[in-house]
Short mmCIF file of C-alpha atoms in Angstrom, two decimals:
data_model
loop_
_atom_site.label_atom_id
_atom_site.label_comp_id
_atom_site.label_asym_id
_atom_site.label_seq_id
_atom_site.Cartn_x
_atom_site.Cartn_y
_atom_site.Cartn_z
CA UNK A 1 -145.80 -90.19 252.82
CA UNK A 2 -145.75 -86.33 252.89
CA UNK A 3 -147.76 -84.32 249.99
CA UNK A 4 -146.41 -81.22 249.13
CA UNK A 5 -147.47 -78.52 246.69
CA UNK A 6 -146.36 -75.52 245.51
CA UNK A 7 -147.99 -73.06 243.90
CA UNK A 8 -145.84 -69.81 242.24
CA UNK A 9 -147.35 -67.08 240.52
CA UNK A 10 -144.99 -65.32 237.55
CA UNK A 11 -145.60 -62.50 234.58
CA UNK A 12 -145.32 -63.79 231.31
CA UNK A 13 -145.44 -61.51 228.21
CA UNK A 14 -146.37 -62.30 225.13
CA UNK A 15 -147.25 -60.61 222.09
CA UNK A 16 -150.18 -61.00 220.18
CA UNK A 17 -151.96 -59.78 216.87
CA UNK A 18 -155.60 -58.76 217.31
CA UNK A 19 -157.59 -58.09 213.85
CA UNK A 20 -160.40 -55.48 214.37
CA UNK A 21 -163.51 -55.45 212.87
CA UNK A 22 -162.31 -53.04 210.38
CA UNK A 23 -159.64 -54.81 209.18
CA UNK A 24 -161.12 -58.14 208.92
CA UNK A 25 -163.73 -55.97 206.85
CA UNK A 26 -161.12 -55.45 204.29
CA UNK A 27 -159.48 -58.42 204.32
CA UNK A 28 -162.74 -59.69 203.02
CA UNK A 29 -163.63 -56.72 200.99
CA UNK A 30 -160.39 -57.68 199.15
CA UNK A 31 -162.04 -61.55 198.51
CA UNK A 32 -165.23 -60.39 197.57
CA UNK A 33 -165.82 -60.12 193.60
CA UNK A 34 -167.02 -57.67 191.52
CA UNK A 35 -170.79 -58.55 192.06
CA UNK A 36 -170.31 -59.12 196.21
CA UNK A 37 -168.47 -56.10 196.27
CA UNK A 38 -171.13 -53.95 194.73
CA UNK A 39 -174.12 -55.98 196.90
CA UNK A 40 -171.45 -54.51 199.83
CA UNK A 41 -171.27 -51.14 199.30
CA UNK A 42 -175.53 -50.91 198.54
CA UNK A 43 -175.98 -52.67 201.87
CA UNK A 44 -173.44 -50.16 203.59
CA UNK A 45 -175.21 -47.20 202.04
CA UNK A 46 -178.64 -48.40 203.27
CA UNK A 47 -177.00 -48.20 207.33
CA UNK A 48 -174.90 -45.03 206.40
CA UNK A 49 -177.04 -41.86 205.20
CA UNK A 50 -174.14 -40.10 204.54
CA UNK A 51 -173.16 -42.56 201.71
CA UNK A 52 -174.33 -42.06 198.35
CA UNK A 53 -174.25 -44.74 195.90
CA UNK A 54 -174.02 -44.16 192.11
CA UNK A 55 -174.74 -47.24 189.88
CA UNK A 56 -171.58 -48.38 187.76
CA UNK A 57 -171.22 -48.34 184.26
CA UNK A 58 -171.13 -52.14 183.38
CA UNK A 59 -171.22 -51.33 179.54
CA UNK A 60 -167.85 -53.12 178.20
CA UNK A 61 -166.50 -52.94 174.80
CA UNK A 62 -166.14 -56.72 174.41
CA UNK A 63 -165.19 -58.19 170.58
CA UNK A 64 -168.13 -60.75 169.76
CA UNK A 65 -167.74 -64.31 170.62
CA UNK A 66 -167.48 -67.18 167.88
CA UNK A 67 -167.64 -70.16 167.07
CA UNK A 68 -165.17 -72.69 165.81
CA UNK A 69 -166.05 -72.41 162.26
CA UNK A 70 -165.82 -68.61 162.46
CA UNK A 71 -169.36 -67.90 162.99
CA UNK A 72 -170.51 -65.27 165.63
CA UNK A 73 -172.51 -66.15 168.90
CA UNK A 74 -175.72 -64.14 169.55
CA UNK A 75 -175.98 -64.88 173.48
CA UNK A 76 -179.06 -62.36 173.85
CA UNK A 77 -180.93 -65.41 172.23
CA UNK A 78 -180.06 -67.72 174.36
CA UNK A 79 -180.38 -65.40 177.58
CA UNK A 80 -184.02 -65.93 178.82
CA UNK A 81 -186.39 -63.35 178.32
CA UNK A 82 -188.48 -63.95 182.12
CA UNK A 83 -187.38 -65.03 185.30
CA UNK A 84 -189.61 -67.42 185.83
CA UNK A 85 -188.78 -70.38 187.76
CA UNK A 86 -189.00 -74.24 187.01
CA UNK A 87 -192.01 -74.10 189.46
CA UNK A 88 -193.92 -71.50 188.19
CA UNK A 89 -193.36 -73.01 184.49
CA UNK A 90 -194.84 -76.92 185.82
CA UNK A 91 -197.86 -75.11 187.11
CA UNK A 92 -198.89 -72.83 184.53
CA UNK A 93 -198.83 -76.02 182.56
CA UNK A 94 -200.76 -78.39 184.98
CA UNK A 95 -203.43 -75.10 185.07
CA UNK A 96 -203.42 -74.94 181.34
CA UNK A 97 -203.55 -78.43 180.66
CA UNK A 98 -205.58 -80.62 183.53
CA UNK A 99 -209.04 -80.64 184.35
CA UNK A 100 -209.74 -79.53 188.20
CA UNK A 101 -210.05 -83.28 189.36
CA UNK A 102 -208.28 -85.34 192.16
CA UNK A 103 -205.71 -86.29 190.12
CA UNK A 104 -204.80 -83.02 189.27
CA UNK A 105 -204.82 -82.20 192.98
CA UNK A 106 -202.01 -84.79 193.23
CA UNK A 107 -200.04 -83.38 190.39
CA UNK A 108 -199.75 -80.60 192.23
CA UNK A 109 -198.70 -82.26 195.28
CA UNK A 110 -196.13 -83.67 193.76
CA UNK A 111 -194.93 -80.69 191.94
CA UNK A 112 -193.75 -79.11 195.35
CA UNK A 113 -191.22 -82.23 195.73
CA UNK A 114 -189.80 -81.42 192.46
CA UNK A 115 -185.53 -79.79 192.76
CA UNK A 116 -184.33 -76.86 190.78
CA UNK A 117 -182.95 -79.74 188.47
CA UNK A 118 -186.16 -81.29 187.67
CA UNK A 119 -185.84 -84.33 189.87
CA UNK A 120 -188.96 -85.73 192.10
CA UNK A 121 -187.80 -86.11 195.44
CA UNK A 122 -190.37 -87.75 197.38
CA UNK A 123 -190.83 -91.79 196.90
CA UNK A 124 -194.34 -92.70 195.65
CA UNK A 125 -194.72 -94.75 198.99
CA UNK A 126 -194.37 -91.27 201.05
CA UNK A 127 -196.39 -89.35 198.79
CA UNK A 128 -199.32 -91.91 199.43
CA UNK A 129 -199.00 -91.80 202.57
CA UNK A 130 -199.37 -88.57 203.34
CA UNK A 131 -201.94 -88.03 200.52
CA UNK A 132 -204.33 -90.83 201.58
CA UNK A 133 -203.65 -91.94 197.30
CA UNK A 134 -202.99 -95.15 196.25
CA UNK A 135 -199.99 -96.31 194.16
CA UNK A 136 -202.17 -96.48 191.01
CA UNK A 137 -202.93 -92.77 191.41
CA UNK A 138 -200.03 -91.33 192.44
CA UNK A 139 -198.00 -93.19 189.66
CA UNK A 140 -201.09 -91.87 187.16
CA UNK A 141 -200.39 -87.93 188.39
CA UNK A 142 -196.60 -88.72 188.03
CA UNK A 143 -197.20 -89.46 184.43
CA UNK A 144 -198.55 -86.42 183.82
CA UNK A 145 -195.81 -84.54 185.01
CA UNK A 146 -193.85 -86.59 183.16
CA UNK A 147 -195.61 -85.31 180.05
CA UNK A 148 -194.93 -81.66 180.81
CA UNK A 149 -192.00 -79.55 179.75
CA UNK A 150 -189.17 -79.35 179.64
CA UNK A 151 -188.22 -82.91 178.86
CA UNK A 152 -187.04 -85.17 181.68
CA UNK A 153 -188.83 -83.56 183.97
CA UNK A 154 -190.20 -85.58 187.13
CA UNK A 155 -187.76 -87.98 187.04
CA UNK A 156 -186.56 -90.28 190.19
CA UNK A 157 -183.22 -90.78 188.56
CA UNK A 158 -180.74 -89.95 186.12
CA UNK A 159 -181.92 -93.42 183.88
CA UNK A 160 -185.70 -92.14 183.59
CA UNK A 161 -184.84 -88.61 183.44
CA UNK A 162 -182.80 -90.29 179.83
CA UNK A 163 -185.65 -92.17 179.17
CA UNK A 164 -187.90 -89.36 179.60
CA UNK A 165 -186.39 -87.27 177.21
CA UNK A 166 -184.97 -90.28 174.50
CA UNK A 167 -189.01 -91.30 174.25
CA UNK A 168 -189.76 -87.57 172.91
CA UNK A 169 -187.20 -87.34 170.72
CA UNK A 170 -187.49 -88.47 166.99
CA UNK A 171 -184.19 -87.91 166.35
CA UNK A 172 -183.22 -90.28 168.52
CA UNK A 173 -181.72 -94.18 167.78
CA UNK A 174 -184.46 -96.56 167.22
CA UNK A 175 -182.55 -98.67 170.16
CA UNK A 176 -181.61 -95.82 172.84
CA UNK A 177 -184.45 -95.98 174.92
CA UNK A 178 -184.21 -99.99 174.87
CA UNK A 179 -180.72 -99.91 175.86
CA UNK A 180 -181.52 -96.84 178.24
CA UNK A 181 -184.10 -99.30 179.98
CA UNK A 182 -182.31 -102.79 180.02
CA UNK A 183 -178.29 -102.03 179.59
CA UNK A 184 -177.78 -98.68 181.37
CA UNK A 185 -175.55 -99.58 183.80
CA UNK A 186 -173.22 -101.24 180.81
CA UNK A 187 -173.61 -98.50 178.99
CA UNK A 188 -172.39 -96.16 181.54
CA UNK A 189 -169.42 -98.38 182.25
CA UNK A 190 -168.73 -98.79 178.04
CA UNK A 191 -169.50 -102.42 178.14
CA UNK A 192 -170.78 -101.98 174.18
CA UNK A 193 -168.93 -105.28 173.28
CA UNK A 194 -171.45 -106.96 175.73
CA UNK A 195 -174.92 -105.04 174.86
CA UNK A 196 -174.14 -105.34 171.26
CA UNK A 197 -173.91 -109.15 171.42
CA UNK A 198 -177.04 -109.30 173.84
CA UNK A 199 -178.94 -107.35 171.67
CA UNK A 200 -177.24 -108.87 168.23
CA UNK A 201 -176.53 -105.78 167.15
CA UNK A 202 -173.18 -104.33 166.02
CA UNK A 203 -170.83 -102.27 168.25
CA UNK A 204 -171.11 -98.99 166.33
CA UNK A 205 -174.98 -98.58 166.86
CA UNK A 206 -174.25 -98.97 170.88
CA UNK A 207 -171.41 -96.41 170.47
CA UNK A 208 -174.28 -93.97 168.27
CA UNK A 209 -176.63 -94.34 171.41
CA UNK A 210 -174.00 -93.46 173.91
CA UNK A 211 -172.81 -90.25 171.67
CA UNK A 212 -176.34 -89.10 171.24
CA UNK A 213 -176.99 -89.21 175.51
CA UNK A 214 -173.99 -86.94 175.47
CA UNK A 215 -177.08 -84.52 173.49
CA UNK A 216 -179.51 -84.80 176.65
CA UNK A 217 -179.43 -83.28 179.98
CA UNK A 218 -179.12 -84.67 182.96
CA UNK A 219 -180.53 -81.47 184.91
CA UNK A 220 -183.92 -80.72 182.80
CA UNK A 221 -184.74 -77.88 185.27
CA UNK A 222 -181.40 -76.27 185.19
CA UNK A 223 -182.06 -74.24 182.50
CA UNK A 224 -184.96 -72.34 184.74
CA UNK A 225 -184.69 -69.53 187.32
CA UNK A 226 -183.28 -66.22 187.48
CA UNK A 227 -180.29 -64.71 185.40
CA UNK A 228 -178.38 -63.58 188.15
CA UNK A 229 -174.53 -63.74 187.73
CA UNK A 230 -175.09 -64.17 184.34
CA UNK A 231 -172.52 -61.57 183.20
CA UNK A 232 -168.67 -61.57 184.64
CA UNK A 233 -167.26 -57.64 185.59
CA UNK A 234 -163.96 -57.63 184.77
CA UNK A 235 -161.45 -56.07 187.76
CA UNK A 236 -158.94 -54.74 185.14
CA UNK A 237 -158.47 -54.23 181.31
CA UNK A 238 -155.46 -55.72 178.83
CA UNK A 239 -154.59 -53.51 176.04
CA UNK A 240 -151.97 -55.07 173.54
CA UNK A 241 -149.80 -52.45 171.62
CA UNK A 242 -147.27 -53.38 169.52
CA UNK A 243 -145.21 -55.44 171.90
CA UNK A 244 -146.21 -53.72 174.93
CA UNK A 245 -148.68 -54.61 177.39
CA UNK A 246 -151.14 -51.83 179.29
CA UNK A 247 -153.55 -53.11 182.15
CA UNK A 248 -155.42 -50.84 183.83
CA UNK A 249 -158.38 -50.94 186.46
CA UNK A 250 -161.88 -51.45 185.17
CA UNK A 251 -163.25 -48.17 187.11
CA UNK A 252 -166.35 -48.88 185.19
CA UNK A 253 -167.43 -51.71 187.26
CA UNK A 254 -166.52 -50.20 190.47
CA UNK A 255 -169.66 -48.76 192.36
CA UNK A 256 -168.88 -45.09 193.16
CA UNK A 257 -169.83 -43.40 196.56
CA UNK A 258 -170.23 -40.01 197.41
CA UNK A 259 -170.01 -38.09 200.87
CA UNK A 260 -173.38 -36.76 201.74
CA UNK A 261 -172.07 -33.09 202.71
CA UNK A 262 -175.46 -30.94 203.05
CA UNK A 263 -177.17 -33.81 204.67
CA UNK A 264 -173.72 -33.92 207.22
CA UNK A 265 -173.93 -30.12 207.28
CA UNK A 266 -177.12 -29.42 208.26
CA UNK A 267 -177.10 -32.47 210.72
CA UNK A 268 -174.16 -31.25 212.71
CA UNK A 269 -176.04 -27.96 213.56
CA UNK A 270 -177.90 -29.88 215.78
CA UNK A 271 -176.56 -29.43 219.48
CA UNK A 272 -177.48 -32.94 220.70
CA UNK A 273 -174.09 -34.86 221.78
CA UNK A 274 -175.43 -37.98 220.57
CA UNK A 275 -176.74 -36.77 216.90
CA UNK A 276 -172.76 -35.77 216.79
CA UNK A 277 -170.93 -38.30 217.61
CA UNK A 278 -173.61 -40.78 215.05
CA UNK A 279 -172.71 -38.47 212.50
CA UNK A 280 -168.89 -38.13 213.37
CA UNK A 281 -168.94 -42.35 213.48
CA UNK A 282 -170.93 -42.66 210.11
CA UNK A 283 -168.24 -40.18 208.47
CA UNK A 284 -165.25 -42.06 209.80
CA UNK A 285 -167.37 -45.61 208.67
CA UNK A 286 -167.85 -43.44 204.89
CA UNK A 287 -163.97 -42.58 204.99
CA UNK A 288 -163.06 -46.31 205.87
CA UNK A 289 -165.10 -47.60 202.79
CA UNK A 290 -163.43 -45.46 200.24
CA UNK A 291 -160.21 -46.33 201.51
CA UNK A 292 -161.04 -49.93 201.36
CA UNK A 293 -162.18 -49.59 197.83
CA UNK A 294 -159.09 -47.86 197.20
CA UNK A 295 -156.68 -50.25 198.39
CA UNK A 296 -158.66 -53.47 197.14
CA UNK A 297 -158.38 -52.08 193.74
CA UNK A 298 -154.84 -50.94 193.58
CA UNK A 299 -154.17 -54.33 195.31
CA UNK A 300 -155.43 -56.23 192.51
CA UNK A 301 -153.73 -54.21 189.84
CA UNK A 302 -150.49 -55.17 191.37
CA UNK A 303 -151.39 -58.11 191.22
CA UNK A 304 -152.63 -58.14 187.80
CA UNK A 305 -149.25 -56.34 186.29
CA UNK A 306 -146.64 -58.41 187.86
CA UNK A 307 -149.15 -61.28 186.66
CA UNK A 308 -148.60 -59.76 182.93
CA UNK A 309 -144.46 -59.43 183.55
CA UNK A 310 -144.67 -63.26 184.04
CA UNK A 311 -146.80 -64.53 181.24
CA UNK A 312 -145.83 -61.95 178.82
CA UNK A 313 -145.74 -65.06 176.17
CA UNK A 314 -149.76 -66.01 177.03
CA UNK A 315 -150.41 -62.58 175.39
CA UNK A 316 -148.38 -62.68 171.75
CA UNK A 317 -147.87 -66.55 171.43
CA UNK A 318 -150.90 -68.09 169.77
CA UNK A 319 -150.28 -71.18 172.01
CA UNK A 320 -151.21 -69.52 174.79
CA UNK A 321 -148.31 -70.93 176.98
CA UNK A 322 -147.92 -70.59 180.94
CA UNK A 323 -144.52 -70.13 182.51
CA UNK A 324 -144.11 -71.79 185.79
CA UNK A 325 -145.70 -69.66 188.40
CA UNK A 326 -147.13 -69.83 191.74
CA UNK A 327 -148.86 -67.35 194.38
CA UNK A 328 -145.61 -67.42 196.71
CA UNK A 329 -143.84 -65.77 193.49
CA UNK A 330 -146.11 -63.02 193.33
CA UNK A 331 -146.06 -62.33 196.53
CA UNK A 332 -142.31 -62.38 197.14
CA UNK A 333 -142.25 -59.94 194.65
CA UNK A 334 -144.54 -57.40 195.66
CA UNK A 335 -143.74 -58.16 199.53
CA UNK A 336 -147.42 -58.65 200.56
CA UNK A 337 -148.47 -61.89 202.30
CA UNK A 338 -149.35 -65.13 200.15
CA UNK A 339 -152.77 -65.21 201.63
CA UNK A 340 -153.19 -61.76 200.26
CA UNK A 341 -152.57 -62.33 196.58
CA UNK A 342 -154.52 -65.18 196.74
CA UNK A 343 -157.64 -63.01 197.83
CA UNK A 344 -156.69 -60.67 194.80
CA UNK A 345 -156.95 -63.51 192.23
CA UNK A 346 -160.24 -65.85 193.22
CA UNK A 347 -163.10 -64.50 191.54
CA UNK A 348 -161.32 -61.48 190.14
CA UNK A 349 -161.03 -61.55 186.37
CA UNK A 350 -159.54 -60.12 183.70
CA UNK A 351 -160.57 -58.34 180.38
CA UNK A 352 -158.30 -59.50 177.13
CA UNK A 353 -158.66 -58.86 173.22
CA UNK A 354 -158.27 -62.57 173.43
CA UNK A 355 -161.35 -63.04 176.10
CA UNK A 356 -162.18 -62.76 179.89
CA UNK A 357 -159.91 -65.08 182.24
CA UNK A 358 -159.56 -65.09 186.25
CA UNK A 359 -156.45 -63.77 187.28
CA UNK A 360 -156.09 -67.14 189.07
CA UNK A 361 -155.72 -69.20 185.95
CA UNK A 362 -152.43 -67.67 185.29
CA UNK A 363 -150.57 -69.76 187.38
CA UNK A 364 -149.04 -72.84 186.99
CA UNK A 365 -146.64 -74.87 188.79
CA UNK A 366 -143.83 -75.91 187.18
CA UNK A 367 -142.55 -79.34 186.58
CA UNK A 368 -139.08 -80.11 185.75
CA UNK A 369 -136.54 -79.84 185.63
CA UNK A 370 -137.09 -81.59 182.27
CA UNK A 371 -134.78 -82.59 179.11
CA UNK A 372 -135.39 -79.50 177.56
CA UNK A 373 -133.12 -77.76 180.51
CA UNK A 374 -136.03 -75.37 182.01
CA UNK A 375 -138.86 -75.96 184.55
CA UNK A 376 -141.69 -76.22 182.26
CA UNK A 377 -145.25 -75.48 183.53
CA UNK A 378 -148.09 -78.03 184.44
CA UNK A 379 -150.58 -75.96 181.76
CA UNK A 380 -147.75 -76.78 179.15
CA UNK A 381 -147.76 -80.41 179.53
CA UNK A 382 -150.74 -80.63 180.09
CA UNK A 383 -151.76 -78.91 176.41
CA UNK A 384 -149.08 -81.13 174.77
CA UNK A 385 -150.86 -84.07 176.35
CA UNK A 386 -154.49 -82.89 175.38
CA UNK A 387 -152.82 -82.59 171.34
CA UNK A 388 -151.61 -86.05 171.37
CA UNK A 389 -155.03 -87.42 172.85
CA UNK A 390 -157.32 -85.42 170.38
CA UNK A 391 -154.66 -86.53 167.24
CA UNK A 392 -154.86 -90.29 168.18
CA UNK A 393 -156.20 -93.31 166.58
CA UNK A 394 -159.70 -93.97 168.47
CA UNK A 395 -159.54 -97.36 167.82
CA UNK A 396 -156.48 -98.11 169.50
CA UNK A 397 -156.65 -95.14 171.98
CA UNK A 398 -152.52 -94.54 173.66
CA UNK A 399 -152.21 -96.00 176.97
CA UNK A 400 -151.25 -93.75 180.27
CA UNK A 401 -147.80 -95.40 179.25
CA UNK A 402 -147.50 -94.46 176.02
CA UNK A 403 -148.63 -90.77 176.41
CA UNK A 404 -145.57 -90.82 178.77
CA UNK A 405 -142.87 -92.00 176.21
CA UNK A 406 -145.11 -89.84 173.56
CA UNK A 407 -144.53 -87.06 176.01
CA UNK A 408 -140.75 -87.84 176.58
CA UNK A 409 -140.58 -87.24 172.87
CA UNK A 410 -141.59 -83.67 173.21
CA UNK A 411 -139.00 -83.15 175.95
CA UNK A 412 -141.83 -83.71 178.38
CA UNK A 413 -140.40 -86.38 181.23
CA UNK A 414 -143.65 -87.07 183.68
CA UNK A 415 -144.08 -90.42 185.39
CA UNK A 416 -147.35 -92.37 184.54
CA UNK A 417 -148.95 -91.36 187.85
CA UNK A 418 -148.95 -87.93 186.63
CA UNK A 419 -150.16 -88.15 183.12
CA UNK A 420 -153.05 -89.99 184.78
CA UNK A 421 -153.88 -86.95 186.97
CA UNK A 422 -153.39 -84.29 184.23
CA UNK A 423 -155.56 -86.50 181.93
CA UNK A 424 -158.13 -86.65 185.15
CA UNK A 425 -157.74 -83.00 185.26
CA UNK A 426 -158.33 -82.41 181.37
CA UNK A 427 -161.24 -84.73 181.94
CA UNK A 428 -159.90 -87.12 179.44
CA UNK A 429 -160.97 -90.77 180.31
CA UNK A 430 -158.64 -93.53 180.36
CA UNK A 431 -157.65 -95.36 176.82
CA UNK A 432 -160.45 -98.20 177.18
CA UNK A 433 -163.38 -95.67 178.02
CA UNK A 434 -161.69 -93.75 174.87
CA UNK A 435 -162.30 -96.89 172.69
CA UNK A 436 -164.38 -96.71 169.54
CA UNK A 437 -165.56 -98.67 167.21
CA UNK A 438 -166.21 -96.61 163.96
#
């Protein structure tokens, strides 16, 4: 048998797109928000002399929140008024509050193995261990963590964190910690038929326990820390007059650079080839920011006013409805890539008389088509479906195949499946977990 190969050499062309450095730099300059885009341009200034940073303005003329009932929210008392962290709080305590003994020494151990929520994370069997402690004294030093503030803290679960919290709290059921310790798995799964006949009690004081653990927290620590990203800068503004609509970049967030001319003037005298062409790079590196900042926010305002020619009806319908509209629509439109708009709208928000909202909660898709004769949007439905939930009988919650004909009557015609996922989405449990008993 004869072997035979043959080997051939050709030229084949093909084309292909290389991204530079640059202009993945602005793709992601487009992504970044408000806050990253400011953190950006600091840390570009501190490798560029030439580029001089001048802090934005981040004083906005916002209408006060309020409540339900009408009343106005004063956030600057609920805003912290240190940074300390969970940590830091634990130990001034333990210093404040223990003697300087052994078992103190293990508090303090065990303090370290403590998460930003509050939660011990080392067993009692490990913390011995490496400690040398037995289990009587490492449980005793746990107590006394337990005993600390804020409530909950030092817990190994989510059941004793409750616990924790329920047994400091006078306001709380005479039988929550009791069914906290022996029934919380029922009680989780609304089993309060069951606990109520183990504990020969009726239904409604199991359904009062469960409503009041809806008051605790199940991250004790969160509350601790810094207040970083604690405030949202707008990218543009909505002004409504009359029946017109005027957005308009929020240049007031926007970090402003300057070009460091006498610094670049009196640099350049120097006749050192290398000291020039620095220079000469750090200009073109100065010129490539502003442009960048340019186009990112001219990008977004686009955006942002063919978002407002779409959902003109969000802004003078006190519904608040959503036409049917996705990123491809947008794009189409203002003949930039999906990918693109999609940058423009993640973490980029919007300032309203009605409130702050990210551009990306404008869209919808649609459903349809339905009786009604138009595509109708998945927000729509999905706040017809919310009404007929909140204005139901609680004791004999709708089914998922009720809402549908319930729905059907509005025009709205979703199969089952769905209203299960837009009541997942709404974070509306199902009709037997929406049961109760008073």
């Amino acid at each position: 048998m004869k072997f035979q190969q043959n080997f051939s050499q050709a030229q084949k062309q093909t084309q292909k797109l290389a991204l530079t450095q640059k202009l993945q730099q602005s793709i992601q300059v487009l992504q970044y928000s408000m806050e990253e885009l400011v953190n950006f341009v600091e840390n570009e200034a501190l490798e560029n002399p030439l580029i001089e940073v001048t802090d934005a303005n981040y004083t906005l003329n916002y209408s006060k929140p309020k409540t339900s009932n009408g009343e106005e929210i004063n956030y600057l008392n609920q805003i912290p008024d240190t940074r300390i962290s969970l940590f830091e709080h634990l130990i001034d305590q333990i210093h404040i509050n223990y003697r300087d003994t052994y078992l103190r020494t293990l508090v303090l151990f065990l303090v370290e193995s403590i998460d930003l929520n509050g939660f011990l994370t080392i067993t009692l069997e490990e913390a011995c261990e490496k400690t040398g402690a037995n289990q009587i004294q490492m449980l005793d030093a746990l107590t006394l963590i337990q005993q600390l503030d804020p409530a909950g803290v030092g817990a190994r679960n989510l059941q004793e964190c409750l616990m924790l919290q329920t047994e400091r709290d006078d306001s709380a059921p005479a039988i929550a910690y009791l069914v906290l310790e022996e029934h919380f798995d029922q009680l989780a799964g609304r089993k309060w038929p069951e606990i109520a006949k183990e504990l020969n009690v009726p239904v409604t004081e199991i359904q009062a326990v469960f409503d009041y653990i809806q008051t605790l927290t199940p991250t004790p620590g969160a509350s601790f820390g810094t207040t970083d990203g604690l405030y949202i800068i707008p990218d543009v503004q909505v002004k409504i007059s009359g029946d017109h609509l005027q957005v308009s970049s929020n240049r007031r967030g926007m970090p402003e650079i300057k070009f460091q001319q006498n610094y670049f003037d009196q640099m350049t005298q120097s006749k050192d080839p290398e000291v020039l062409k620095y220079l000469e790079g750090k200009k073109q590196d100065f010129q490539w920011l502003q442009k960048t900042m340019q186009q990112r926010g001219d990008t977004i305002l686009r955006v942002a006013e063919a978002i407002l020619q779409h959902q003109r009806d969000f802004f003078f319908d006190e519904h608040r409805p959503l036409k049917p509209l996705i990123l491809k629509d947008i794009a189409e439109e203002l003949e930039i890539h999906e990918s693109t708009v999609s940058r423009a709208v993640n973490g980029k928000y919007m300032e309203t008389p009605m409130g702050v909202f990210e551009l990306k909660s404008f869209f919808s898709q649609k459903v349809g088509p339905q009786s009604a004769g138009d595509d109708i949007s998945a927000d729509t439905i999905k706040q017809a479906l919310a009404e007929i939930v909140a204005g139901e009988n609680k004791q004999k919650p709708y089914s998922d195949q009720k809402l549908v004909e319930l729905l059907k009557a509005k025009s709205f015609e979703i199969s089952r499946r769905t209203v299960a996922k837009y009541r997942e989405a709404l974070k509306i449990p199902s009709s037997s977990k929406r049961k109760r008993f008073d």
